[in-house]
XYZ file of C-alpha atoms in Angstrom:
689
model
C 3.631 14.711 9.467
C 3.992 12.571 12.582
C 4.525 9.381 11.185
C 3.543 6.827 14.165
C 0.082 8.957 15.027
C -0.947 9.026 11.557
C -0.120 5.317 11.254
C -2.215 4.496 15.175
C -5.004 6.897 13.383
C -5.762 4.247 11.118
C -5.997 1.438 12.806
C -8.599 3.086 15.310
C -10.446 4.147 12.417
C -11.598 0.683 11.921
C -13.602 0.671 15.033
C -15.719 3.270 13.260
C -15.876 1.677 10.212
C -17.333 -1.817 11.922
C -19.432 0.267 14.072
C -20.844 2.108 10.424
C -20.292 -1.529 9.119
C -23.051 -2.756 12.032
C -25.783 0.533 11.717
C -25.856 0.111 7.839
C -26.409 -4.029 8.324
C -29.370 -2.890 10.821
C -31.013 0.211 8.492
C -31.311 -2.491 6.147
C -32.947 -5.203 8.071
C -35.133 -2.611 9.176
C -36.317 -2.201 6.028
C -36.840 -4.812 5.332
C -39.401 -5.587 7.984
C -40.800 -2.366 6.275
C -40.736 -4.229 3.367
C -41.898 -7.999 4.614
C -45.548 -5.930 6.638
C -46.654 -3.474 3.683
C -46.262 -7.454 1.546
C -48.004 -9.646 4.629
C -50.785 -6.442 5.028
C -51.612 -7.376 1.692
C -55.594 -8.224 1.470
C -56.195 -12.050 0.316
C -51.901 -12.889 1.228
C -51.999 -14.017 4.512
C -55.103 -13.759 6.522
C -54.213 -15.174 9.466
C -51.832 -12.025 9.860
C -53.482 -9.671 12.177
C -50.850 -8.456 14.228
C -46.704 -7.608 14.105
C -46.190 -10.682 15.911
C -47.861 -13.367 13.982
C -45.763 -11.871 10.746
C -42.563 -12.550 12.910
C -44.075 -15.799 13.055
C -44.481 -16.323 9.200
C -41.482 -18.109 7.906
C -41.431 -16.223 5.304
C -40.463 -13.458 7.272
C -37.760 -15.112 8.459
C -36.686 -16.544 4.908
C -36.371 -13.439 4.282
C -34.256 -11.518 6.630
C -31.923 -14.952 6.605
C -31.192 -14.654 2.836
C -30.611 -10.884 3.599
C -28.246 -11.360 5.988
C -26.223 -14.094 4.915
C -25.891 -12.305 0.964
C -23.901 -9.314 3.093
C -22.257 -11.399 5.930
C -20.828 -13.492 3.470
C -20.388 -11.231 0.709
C -18.411 -9.353 3.627
C -16.368 -12.701 5.018
C -15.786 -13.591 1.253
C -13.850 -10.652 -0.145
C -11.947 -10.195 3.608
C -10.402 -13.369 2.874
C -9.629 -13.075 -0.683
C -7.529 -9.397 0.135
C -5.713 -11.233 2.995
C -3.080 -11.504 0.602
C -2.923 -8.200 -0.082
C -3.102 -4.664 -2.739
C -2.005 -7.692 -5.301
C -5.632 -9.008 -4.680
C -7.596 -5.249 -5.682
C -5.620 -5.077 -8.835
C -6.508 -8.339 -10.070
C -10.318 -7.676 -9.534
C -9.422 -4.732 -11.535
C -8.157 -6.472 -14.428
C -4.980 -4.693 -13.759
C -1.418 -6.097 -15.483
C 2.067 -6.070 -12.970
C 4.380 -4.428 -14.660
C 7.425 -6.844 -15.440
C 10.686 -5.568 -13.924
C 12.311 -5.657 -16.771
C 10.214 -4.244 -19.257
C 12.113 -2.754 -22.050
C 8.637 -0.570 -22.585
C 10.434 3.427 -22.627
C 6.632 4.201 -20.366
C 6.944 1.326 -17.851
C 10.418 1.731 -17.348
C 9.372 5.416 -16.778
C 6.658 5.007 -14.395
C 9.012 2.271 -12.436
C 12.022 5.241 -12.357
C 9.247 6.926 -10.440
C 8.113 4.475 -8.326
C 11.583 3.799 -6.712
C 12.529 7.409 -6.264
C 9.218 7.817 -4.241
C 9.537 4.673 -2.146
C 13.848 5.183 -1.541
C 13.572 8.248 -0.839
C 10.557 7.572 1.687
C 12.325 4.654 3.229
C 8.624 2.580 2.917
C 9.865 -0.339 0.328
C 9.448 -0.576 -3.218
C 6.023 -1.267 -4.493
C 4.650 -4.338 -7.579
C 3.188 -1.938 -10.011
C 0.231 -2.748 -12.291
C -1.470 -0.897 -15.286
C -5.070 -0.743 -16.014
C -5.164 -2.031 -19.425
C -8.360 -1.908 -20.146
C -8.879 1.876 -19.092
C -8.533 4.820 -21.564
C -10.106 7.332 -18.151
C -7.068 9.313 -16.375
C -6.084 7.097 -12.999
C -4.977 5.876 -10.658
C -4.686 4.563 -6.622
C -2.661 2.194 -4.365
C -3.679 -0.394 -2.422
C -2.562 -2.907 0.556
C -2.684 -3.604 4.206
C 0.901 -2.739 4.794
C 3.486 -1.155 2.859
C 5.126 -4.217 2.388
C 2.077 -6.035 0.557
C 1.413 -2.289 -1.431
C 0.671 -1.652 -4.947
C 0.009 0.743 -6.791
C -1.323 0.898 -10.217
C -2.376 3.352 -12.958
C -3.721 3.630 -15.877
C -3.664 3.390 -19.506
C -5.091 6.359 -20.116
C -2.414 7.764 -16.840
C -0.063 6.673 -19.233
C -0.231 7.979 -22.167
C -1.926 10.748 -21.749
C 0.305 12.491 -18.510
C 4.375 13.214 -19.038
C 6.598 13.001 -16.879
C 6.181 15.425 -13.723
C 2.770 14.662 -14.126
C 2.874 11.362 -12.778
C 5.059 11.858 -10.296
C 2.965 13.902 -9.337
C 0.276 10.823 -9.125
C 2.723 8.959 -7.686
C 3.666 10.772 -4.980
C -0.248 11.487 -4.058
C -0.521 7.307 -3.901
C 2.665 7.016 -1.784
C 1.043 9.219 0.617
C -1.449 6.727 1.082
C 0.262 4.589 1.712
C 2.758 6.434 4.635
C -0.754 7.046 6.050
C -1.476 3.973 6.549
C -5.038 5.296 4.611
C -4.497 1.690 2.284
C -5.168 0.287 5.649
C -8.083 2.031 6.177
C -9.894 1.476 2.191
C -9.073 -1.614 2.232
C -11.044 -3.221 4.647
C -13.750 -0.561 3.394
C -13.504 -2.811 0.568
C -15.272 -5.188 2.315
C -17.080 -3.353 4.199
C -18.824 -2.164 1.097
C -19.398 -4.780 -0.965
C -21.535 -6.920 1.531
C -23.712 -3.829 1.549
C -23.523 -3.453 -2.024
C -23.810 -6.756 -2.938
C -27.936 -7.083 -2.505
C -28.295 -4.312 -4.705
C -26.248 -5.657 -6.831
C -28.820 -9.137 -6.993
C -31.950 -6.930 -7.466
C -30.438 -5.344 -10.524
C -29.406 -9.206 -12.205
C -33.359 -10.271 -10.723
C -35.065 -7.010 -12.487
C -32.897 -7.586 -15.802
C -33.772 -11.024 -16.239
C -37.456 -9.867 -15.891
C -36.746 -8.716 -18.544
C -34.725 -10.432 -21.035
C -38.326 -13.496 -19.757
C -40.820 -11.016 -21.026
C -38.555 -9.762 -24.553
C -38.301 -13.360 -25.332
C -41.141 -14.695 -24.537
C -42.862 -12.363 -26.694
C -40.179 -13.451 -29.078
C -41.231 -16.135 -28.974
C -44.968 -16.165 -28.892
C -44.418 -14.061 -32.409
C -43.596 -17.343 -34.192
C -45.715 -19.989 -36.625
C -43.555 -23.145 -36.179
C -45.887 -25.432 -32.742
C -42.137 -25.641 -32.184
C -41.297 -22.967 -30.732
C -45.165 -22.498 -29.266
C -44.272 -25.656 -28.097
C -40.969 -24.234 -26.396
C -42.985 -20.912 -25.135
C -45.311 -23.315 -23.285
C -42.820 -25.386 -21.854
C -40.576 -22.020 -20.637
C -43.995 -20.968 -19.803
C -44.514 -23.665 -16.827
C -40.701 -23.599 -15.564
C -40.681 -20.149 -14.647
C -44.843 -20.745 -13.543
C -43.317 -23.314 -11.097
C -40.406 -21.816 -10.181
C -42.295 -18.701 -9.045
C -44.642 -21.226 -7.076
C -42.125 -22.241 -4.868
C -39.777 -19.820 -4.143
C -42.519 -17.673 -3.492
C -45.901 -16.317 -3.461
C -48.090 -18.643 -5.720
C -50.128 -14.916 -6.924
C -46.069 -13.821 -8.368
C -46.537 -17.123 -9.824
C -45.702 -15.291 -13.692
C -42.292 -15.427 -13.954
C -41.509 -12.518 -14.709
C -43.684 -10.564 -12.344
C -41.549 -12.610 -10.456
C -38.079 -11.708 -11.248
C -39.300 -8.214 -11.704
C -40.718 -8.524 -8.390
C -37.796 -9.460 -6.191
C -35.629 -7.267 -8.757
C -37.705 -4.170 -7.326
C -37.226 -4.975 -3.690
C -34.026 -6.525 -3.669
C -33.046 -2.229 -5.325
C -34.853 -0.547 -3.220
C -33.507 -2.583 -0.280
C -29.822 -2.271 -1.832
C -29.675 1.614 -2.581
C -29.599 1.880 1.327
C -27.081 0.144 1.040
C -25.642 1.831 -1.456
C -26.584 5.807 -0.035
C -24.745 3.912 3.304
C -21.384 2.838 1.536
C -21.320 6.137 -0.468
C -21.266 8.491 3.386
C -18.937 5.924 4.154
C -16.635 6.395 1.821
C -17.871 10.190 1.850
C -16.071 10.082 5.301
C -13.081 8.650 5.112
C -12.270 9.732 2.152
C -12.304 13.608 1.340
C -9.643 14.871 3.432
C -7.270 12.415 2.717
C -7.783 13.504 -0.695
C -6.513 16.939 0.327
C -3.956 15.373 2.851
C -2.600 13.233 -0.506
C -2.251 16.451 -2.441
C -0.705 18.312 0.029
C 1.310 15.890 0.930
C 2.506 15.149 -3.450
C 3.001 18.836 -3.439
C 5.653 19.119 -0.716
C 7.894 16.254 -1.526
C 7.676 17.291 -5.189
C 8.175 21.035 -4.571
C 6.360 21.222 -8.045
C 2.538 21.991 -7.832
C 2.626 22.128 -11.062
C 3.132 18.735 -12.017
C -0.598 17.412 -9.998
C -2.180 21.229 -11.158
C -1.762 19.924 -14.681
C -2.769 16.064 -13.951
C -5.296 17.451 -12.124
C -6.294 20.037 -15.826
C -6.388 17.134 -18.135
C -8.442 14.783 -16.287
C -11.361 17.589 -15.927
C -10.122 18.596 -20.316
C -11.065 14.645 -21.170
C -14.532 13.283 -22.027
C -14.479 10.303 -19.494
C -12.738 12.125 -17.025
C -11.284 9.539 -14.441
C -14.143 7.007 -14.632
C -13.377 3.295 -15.207
C -15.603 0.774 -17.245
C -14.781 -1.954 -14.734
C -17.892 -3.454 -12.960
C -15.868 -3.108 -9.721
C -16.061 0.915 -9.529
C -18.142 1.566 -7.629
C -16.589 -0.557 -4.810
C -13.391 0.478 -5.459
C -13.875 4.442 -5.922
C -12.781 5.468 -2.824
C -8.731 3.940 -3.671
C -8.791 6.114 -6.898
C -7.512 9.157 -7.267
C -9.933 10.779 -8.950
C -13.840 9.755 -9.257
C -14.194 5.987 -10.946
C -17.532 6.267 -11.242
C -20.190 8.745 -11.290
C -24.033 9.237 -9.914
C -26.280 11.758 -9.029
C -25.441 10.325 -5.289
C -21.577 12.308 -5.737
C -23.704 16.018 -5.039
C -24.394 14.734 -1.762
C -21.969 11.932 -0.565
C -18.994 12.416 -3.328
C -15.869 10.084 -2.054
C -13.641 13.687 -3.423
C -13.784 16.168 -3.724
C -14.196 17.906 -6.415
C -10.795 18.991 -9.154
C -12.754 22.470 -8.815
C -12.822 22.097 -5.778
C -9.118 20.265 -5.304
C -7.533 23.185 -7.859
C -8.763 25.896 -5.625
C -6.761 23.915 -2.417
C -3.824 23.506 -4.357
C -4.007 27.913 -5.208
C -1.878 28.705 -2.009
C 0.912 26.041 -2.302
C 1.132 27.034 -6.465
C 1.899 30.778 -5.545
C 4.057 29.260 -2.555
C 6.975 27.452 -4.168
C 6.184 30.426 -7.239
C 8.119 31.908 -5.327
C 10.104 29.740 -3.612
C 11.892 28.613 -7.462
C 12.292 32.681 -8.213
C 14.345 32.981 -4.885
C 16.529 29.708 -5.870
C 16.451 31.140 -9.400
C 18.700 34.724 -7.707
C 20.237 32.379 -5.413
C 22.019 30.189 -7.789
C 22.284 33.570 -10.893
C 24.773 35.308 -7.854
C 26.614 32.122 -5.945
C 27.232 31.856 -10.102
C 28.471 35.057 -10.727
C 31.098 35.009 -7.011
C 32.339 31.169 -8.421
C 32.687 33.228 -11.193
C 35.049 36.755 -9.860
C 36.530 34.143 -8.571
C 37.644 32.104 -10.979
C 38.569 35.207 -12.751
C 40.711 36.510 -9.361
C 42.390 32.889 -8.750
C 43.076 32.824 -12.860
C 45.035 36.356 -12.220
C 46.541 35.670 -9.204
C 48.325 32.552 -10.017
C 51.732 32.798 -10.228
C 53.338 29.620 -8.967
C 54.027 26.196 -10.063
C 51.593 23.199 -9.429
C 54.747 21.681 -6.802
C 54.190 25.435 -5.009
C 50.415 25.341 -4.798
C 48.541 24.189 -1.350
C 45.986 21.055 -2.339
C 42.561 21.460 -1.272
C 40.446 19.095 0.564
C 38.206 17.233 -1.310
C 34.496 18.817 -1.150
C 32.834 16.666 1.054
C 29.048 16.112 2.380
C 27.945 18.586 4.295
C 27.212 17.985 7.900
C 29.407 14.478 7.003
C 32.719 14.751 8.528
C 35.994 14.646 5.947
C 38.117 12.891 7.969
C 36.254 10.734 9.599
C 33.089 10.165 7.802
C 30.917 10.620 10.222
C 27.827 13.724 11.091
C 29.408 15.964 13.034
C 26.994 16.510 16.470
C 24.253 14.569 15.103
C 20.720 14.422 18.478
C 18.055 11.948 18.845
C 15.924 14.149 17.545
C 16.880 15.146 13.895
C 16.495 11.453 13.042
C 13.423 10.844 14.631
C 12.085 14.716 13.202
C 12.228 13.043 10.063
C 11.656 9.395 10.251
C 9.218 8.346 7.208
C 8.906 11.871 6.447
C 7.993 12.327 2.297
C 10.369 15.731 1.224
C 12.201 17.004 -0.980
C 15.414 16.805 0.440
C 14.658 12.907 0.313
C 13.352 12.903 -3.115
C 16.547 15.363 -3.996
C 19.654 13.146 -2.429
C 17.221 9.953 -4.167
C 17.899 10.745 -7.331
C 21.600 11.532 -6.855
C 22.216 8.124 -5.149
C 20.306 5.734 -7.475
C 22.243 7.972 -10.510
C 24.959 6.177 -9.174
C 24.495 3.078 -9.108
C 26.028 1.402 -12.140
C 23.375 0.353 -14.725
C 24.349 -3.113 -14.593
C 23.339 -3.931 -10.830
C 19.418 -1.710 -11.359
C 19.354 -4.246 -13.938
C 19.971 -7.013 -11.579
C 17.788 -5.601 -9.104
C 14.972 -6.276 -11.441
C 15.592 -9.717 -13.684
C 14.065 -12.611 -11.626
C 16.766 -14.536 -12.364
C 19.039 -12.426 -10.578
C 17.875 -9.621 -7.834
C 18.669 -13.665 -5.575
C 22.023 -13.298 -6.406
C 22.315 -9.920 -5.428
C 20.637 -9.767 -2.525
C 23.654 -13.137 -1.751
C 26.113 -10.259 -2.559
C 25.102 -7.569 -0.718
C 25.010 -10.077 2.055
C 28.820 -11.696 1.188
C 30.076 -8.353 0.880
C 29.551 -7.284 4.453
C 30.874 -9.479 5.877
C 34.954 -10.945 4.648
C 33.946 -11.217 0.629
C 34.532 -14.933 1.240
C 31.434 -16.760 -0.359
C 30.648 -19.277 2.044
C 30.739 -23.974 -0.036
C 26.348 -23.317 0.293
C 25.460 -20.908 -2.309
C 27.223 -23.887 -4.338
C 25.704 -26.041 -3.170
C 22.501 -25.284 -2.914
C 22.644 -22.698 -5.689
C 24.343 -24.468 -8.462
C 27.706 -23.164 -10.822
C 25.543 -20.706 -12.310
C 24.440 -18.542 -9.130
C 27.953 -19.141 -7.750
C 29.074 -17.678 -11.282
C 26.362 -14.557 -10.787
C 27.046 -14.349 -7.019
C 30.564 -13.370 -7.659
C 30.207 -11.116 -10.641
C 27.939 -8.927 -8.848
C 31.021 -8.587 -5.883
C 33.240 -7.352 -8.470
C 30.902 -4.693 -9.558
C 29.797 -3.626 -6.134
C 31.897 -1.310 -4.368
C 32.462 -2.461 -0.867
C 33.299 1.004 0.727
C 30.219 2.300 -0.237
C 27.434 1.148 1.699
C 25.189 4.136 1.374
C 23.792 2.399 -2.258
C 23.366 -1.313 -0.371
C 20.056 -1.321 0.889
C 18.413 1.116 -1.306
C 20.232 -1.923 -4.008
C 18.252 -4.573 -2.587
C 14.622 -2.831 -1.670
C 14.472 -2.647 -5.345
C 14.884 -6.301 -5.692
C 11.244 -6.731 -4.258
C 9.002 -6.961 -6.416
C 11.114 -9.236 -8.562
C 11.868 -11.167 -5.839
C 7.449 -11.046 -5.536
C 8.086 -13.110 -9.405
C 9.892 -16.757 -7.682
C 7.340 -19.657 -7.101
C 7.002 -21.065 -3.161
C 9.139 -23.924 -3.467
C 11.779 -20.418 -4.966
C 11.177 -18.350 -2.020
C 11.208 -21.680 -0.103
C 15.304 -23.111 -0.538
C 16.049 -18.895 -1.196
C 14.771 -18.244 2.504
C 16.878 -21.701 3.714
C 20.141 -20.279 1.607
C 19.797 -16.708 3.490
C 20.064 -18.329 6.773
C 23.051 -20.777 5.865
C 24.698 -17.953 4.539
C 24.375 -15.951 7.833
C 25.037 -19.152 10.042
C 28.678 -19.836 7.867
C 30.383 -16.960 9.693
C 31.549 -16.389 13.042
C 30.969 -12.867 14.191
C 27.516 -11.153 14.032
C 26.941 -8.924 11.210
C 23.602 -7.084 12.714
C 23.132 -5.199 9.399
C 23.552 -8.973 7.701
C 20.663 -9.982 9.671
C 18.492 -7.030 9.866
C 18.732 -7.846 6.104
C 17.274 -10.885 5.791
C 14.511 -9.520 8.116
C 14.322 -7.047 5.491
C 14.259 -9.298 2.602
C 12.103 -12.493 4.053
C 9.327 -10.781 6.303
C 7.374 -8.766 3.026
C 8.085 -12.103 0.654
C 6.259 -14.524 3.178
C 3.108 -12.395 3.235
C 3.509 -13.337 -0.721
C 4.069 -16.525 -0.717
C 2.864 -18.309 3.504
C -1.216 -17.647 1.739
C -2.335 -19.066 4.131
C -1.914 -16.390 6.910
C -2.887 -16.071 10.423
C -3.470 -13.835 12.838
C -0.381 -12.623 14.098
C -1.294 -11.811 18.058
C -0.310 -8.034 18.621
C 3.104 -7.948 21.156
C 2.893 -5.401 24.688
C 5.752 -4.236 24.987
C 6.569 -4.874 29.023
C 6.244 -8.160 27.445
C 9.299 -7.724 25.086
C 12.371 -6.603 27.657
C 14.583 -9.060 26.658
C 13.081 -8.872 22.667
C 14.142 -4.863 23.459
C 17.740 -5.004 25.010
C 18.818 -7.617 22.218
C 18.393 -5.164 19.986
C 19.215 -2.352 21.811
C 22.788 -4.669 22.784
C 23.155 -5.473 19.193
C 23.003 -1.842 18.503
C 25.650 -0.959 21.284
C 28.579 -2.711 19.875
C 27.895 -0.287 16.472
C 27.211 2.992 18.514
C 31.458 3.092 19.544
C 33.361 2.989 21.705
C 31.170 2.670 24.936
C 28.331 -0.220 24.095
C 27.322 -0.442 27.915
C 26.807 3.838 28.000
C 25.546 3.785 24.834
C 22.630 0.735 25.868
C 22.306 2.417 29.190
C 21.080 5.526 26.995
C 18.779 3.592 25.269
C 17.116 1.354 28.012
C 16.336 4.522 29.350
C 13.825 5.608 26.563
C 12.033 2.250 27.413
C 12.635 1.274 30.914
C 8.994 2.463 32.103
C 7.227 0.606 30.245
C 9.189 -2.924 31.037
C 8.611 -5.461 34.397
C 11.913 -6.890 34.555
C 15.175 -5.245 34.614
C 17.784 -6.111 31.577
C 21.778 -5.642 31.006
C 23.854 -5.049 27.543
C 24.725 -8.750 26.413
C 28.364 -9.805 26.050
C 28.583 -10.081 21.809
C 29.422 -13.835 21.868
C 26.188 -14.010 23.438
C 23.853 -12.811 20.673
C 22.094 -15.506 18.662
C 21.639 -14.574 15.038
C 18.526 -16.669 15.260
C 17.449 -14.829 18.916
C 17.891 -11.482 16.536
C 15.569 -12.792 13.723
C 13.464 -13.660 16.253
C 12.893 -10.346 18.093
C 12.786 -7.904 15.252
C 10.079 -10.768 14.147
C 8.302 -9.633 17.331
C 9.287 -5.903 17.783
C 7.472 -5.779 14.477
C 3.732 -6.577 15.880
C 3.095 -4.029 18.193
C 0.948 -0.978 18.412
C 1.356 2.326 17.543
C 2.669 3.560 20.342
C 5.059 1.098 20.991
C 6.720 0.969 18.182
C 7.473 4.718 18.378
C 9.234 4.383 22.374
C 11.256 1.339 20.928
C 12.060 3.029 17.550
C 13.933 6.188 19.873
C 15.361 3.500 22.319
C 16.990 2.337 19.277
C 18.170 5.707 18.030
C 19.341 6.793 21.039
C 21.800 4.261 21.395
C 22.880 4.832 18.007
C 23.784 8.579 18.013
C 24.747 8.464 21.922
C 28.274 9.363 21.161
C 26.484 11.870 18.863
C 27.994 11.082 15.799
C 27.215 8.777 13.221
C 29.010 7.576 10.188
C 28.177 6.469 7.135
C 28.498 2.617 8.245
C 26.406 3.098 11.371
C 23.866 5.202 9.879
C 23.216 2.213 7.690
C 22.906 -0.246 9.858
C 20.607 2.516 11.906
C 18.447 2.469 8.583
C 18.215 -1.144 8.378
C 17.225 -2.149 12.102
C 14.238 0.647 11.921
C 13.267 -1.137 8.323
C 13.645 -4.493 10.059
C 10.765 -3.083 13.051
C 8.838 -1.631 10.674
C 9.620 1.809 10.462
C 11.075 3.754 7.622
C 13.150 5.577 7.579
C 14.572 7.981 4.420
C 17.508 9.123 3.102
C 19.411 12.245 4.638
C 19.900 14.877 2.524
C 23.323 16.793 1.664
C 23.508 19.277 4.002
C-alpha cells in the first residue's frame, strides 16, 4: 500500500467531484428550463410569450432558476461550512453519542480497546468513537477530513449483535478508509450531495403539505358548526392569496399550488438524486472492496468480516438506518444505510454477496496459512519438549558451575546495545502507515505492558493533561518545572508526580502510544482549558536548557489535532512548496542528526541529499545550540502543509538522517516516530522480528 500515493489520489479526486457537481447543477438547470418552457407555452397563461427569447425575458423564469440555484449553492455552502469541524459533525447529524473514554460499560470498553489497538499499530491518531443509539441495524462509518479529526461510529445494533472479532473486522475496514484518504472524499461529497438532494426534499415537503391541506379542508367542510365553517372559508382565503401572490392565478387554489410545486420540485430533485447516486457509486464501490481486503490483511482473520457481513444479511433491516440523513450520508457506511429502487443501477456499495465472493480467495489463503502455522507451532513445541528432556538428562552440575544464558531479546534488536542492526531507510519507508498483522500483534503486546492505572489516566479528561506533562518531563531530567504548580495548581502537581513514579523512563516504546491514547480525553477540555494547557506545555519545554527533539515533537503531536477542535474559526491554511521550505527542512534534519549517532554532519548530509534537488538555496547543518524550540515547532507545522509528493520527499530525508549509520536504537526509533507523527505521517510499530 502506498500511503503517500493514496493521499495524493484522494486530494486530486476532489477536482473530479467539483466537475461532477457542476455538471449536476447544469443538468438540473436544463430541466428547469424545459419545465418552464412547457408552462410558458400553456394556452392562456402567457399570451405575450411567442419565442424562447420572450421566455427568457420573463421575470418568472429568472425567479425560478435563481431560486433553485440559490437553494443548491446555499445548501452546499452551509453544509461544507458546518463540516469544517471534522468528523464529529457527521456523527452529530446522525444523533450519535460520543463514548466517554473512561466508560465503565463492558461493550463500550471493548470497542475502545479495539480502536486503540488499530490506531497504535498503524500509527494513526486515536479517533473519537460514537455510538448511534437510535439505530438497530448493523452498520458503521468513519468520517473526517484528516486522521487528526476523524471519528468512528458504530450502530447500537452492531455493538449488540457482533462478537469481538466481528467488531474488530468492521473497525479495521473503517480504519482503511481513514488510511487511504477516503474520508476526505466522503466528507466533501456530503456537501455536494446536500445541495443536489435538497431540491428533492423540498419537493417532498410541498407535496406532503398539499396533501395535508386537502385532508384539513375536507375535515373542516364536514363540520356543522358555524364557527368551524367560518374557519374553513378564512383558511381557503389565506391559501388563495398565497397562491395568487407567489404563483400563477390559475393555481390560486392552495392545495393545487402546493401539490404542483411539490411535483415540479420532486421531478427536478429526482435528477439530482440520480446524479447523487452516480457520484456515490463512482467513489464508493471499488473503495469498499479495497477496505475489505485491507481489513482482512490487517486482522488476518477473514472469518470475522465474513461473519459480520452474513449477520447483516440475516437481519430484517440489514444495515438500514432510520435517520433522515441516511440518503445523503449513505456512501460513508460499512453497508448501504438506505434502500432505493435505483440501487440496482447506482448502488454506492457492492452487494453483500459480491463482497463475500471477493473475500472467498482470502478466506482460503488465510485458512491455509493458519493450518501451516499450527503445524509449525506443534513442531516447535515438540522440539522444545525434547530439548527440555535432554537438558534434564544431561544435568549433572550445580548452579555454580552452570553457564548463565544471555537474556532473550527481541529479534532484530541487539541485546547488548538495544539497536536494530543493519537497518536501511528502505525498510522503514516500506512499512510507513502499513496496515498489517505484525504491527497489530506488536500493538497488542505493547498495550498489555501498559499498567492499568496509566491506561485509566489516559482515558480520564482530568488526568490526561497530567500524563502528557509527565511524559514530557521524564524525557528530560524528571525535574518538574515550577510552572506546573504555578499554573496548574497543587492537584495537577500531585498527579504529575504520581504518574512519573509509575512511568518507566527507560521503556521508551510506551511513551508515544500513551500520548496517543489521551487524544479522545483531551478533546473534552473547554477552550479555556486548552489555551491554559497549551501554554503550560510550551512553558515546560522552555524551562529546560537542552533541546529534546522528542519533547518538542510530542508537543506538536498533541496540540495540532486539538487546535482543530478548539479553534473553530479555521482559516484555509496555505499550501507550501518544498522549494520555499529549505530552512525548515534543514532545521529538522539538523535536530535529527544530533540524535542519529556520533557523526551529525554526515548524517545531515545523507538526509539533505534526498531533498537538495527540490530546494533553491544551499544549506548546512546547524550548530546544536542554534536550534530553538519555537523555530522547530514552526518548521513542523509548515512541513505538515505540503503536497503529498513533497511530504514523501521530506519523510525520505528524515528517515535517511536517523538511520545514517544503519543502526536504530529504541530511543532513536521513538524519536523518529514522534518526528514523522509531527509531520503528519504515521509510522506503525515495528514488529518483533
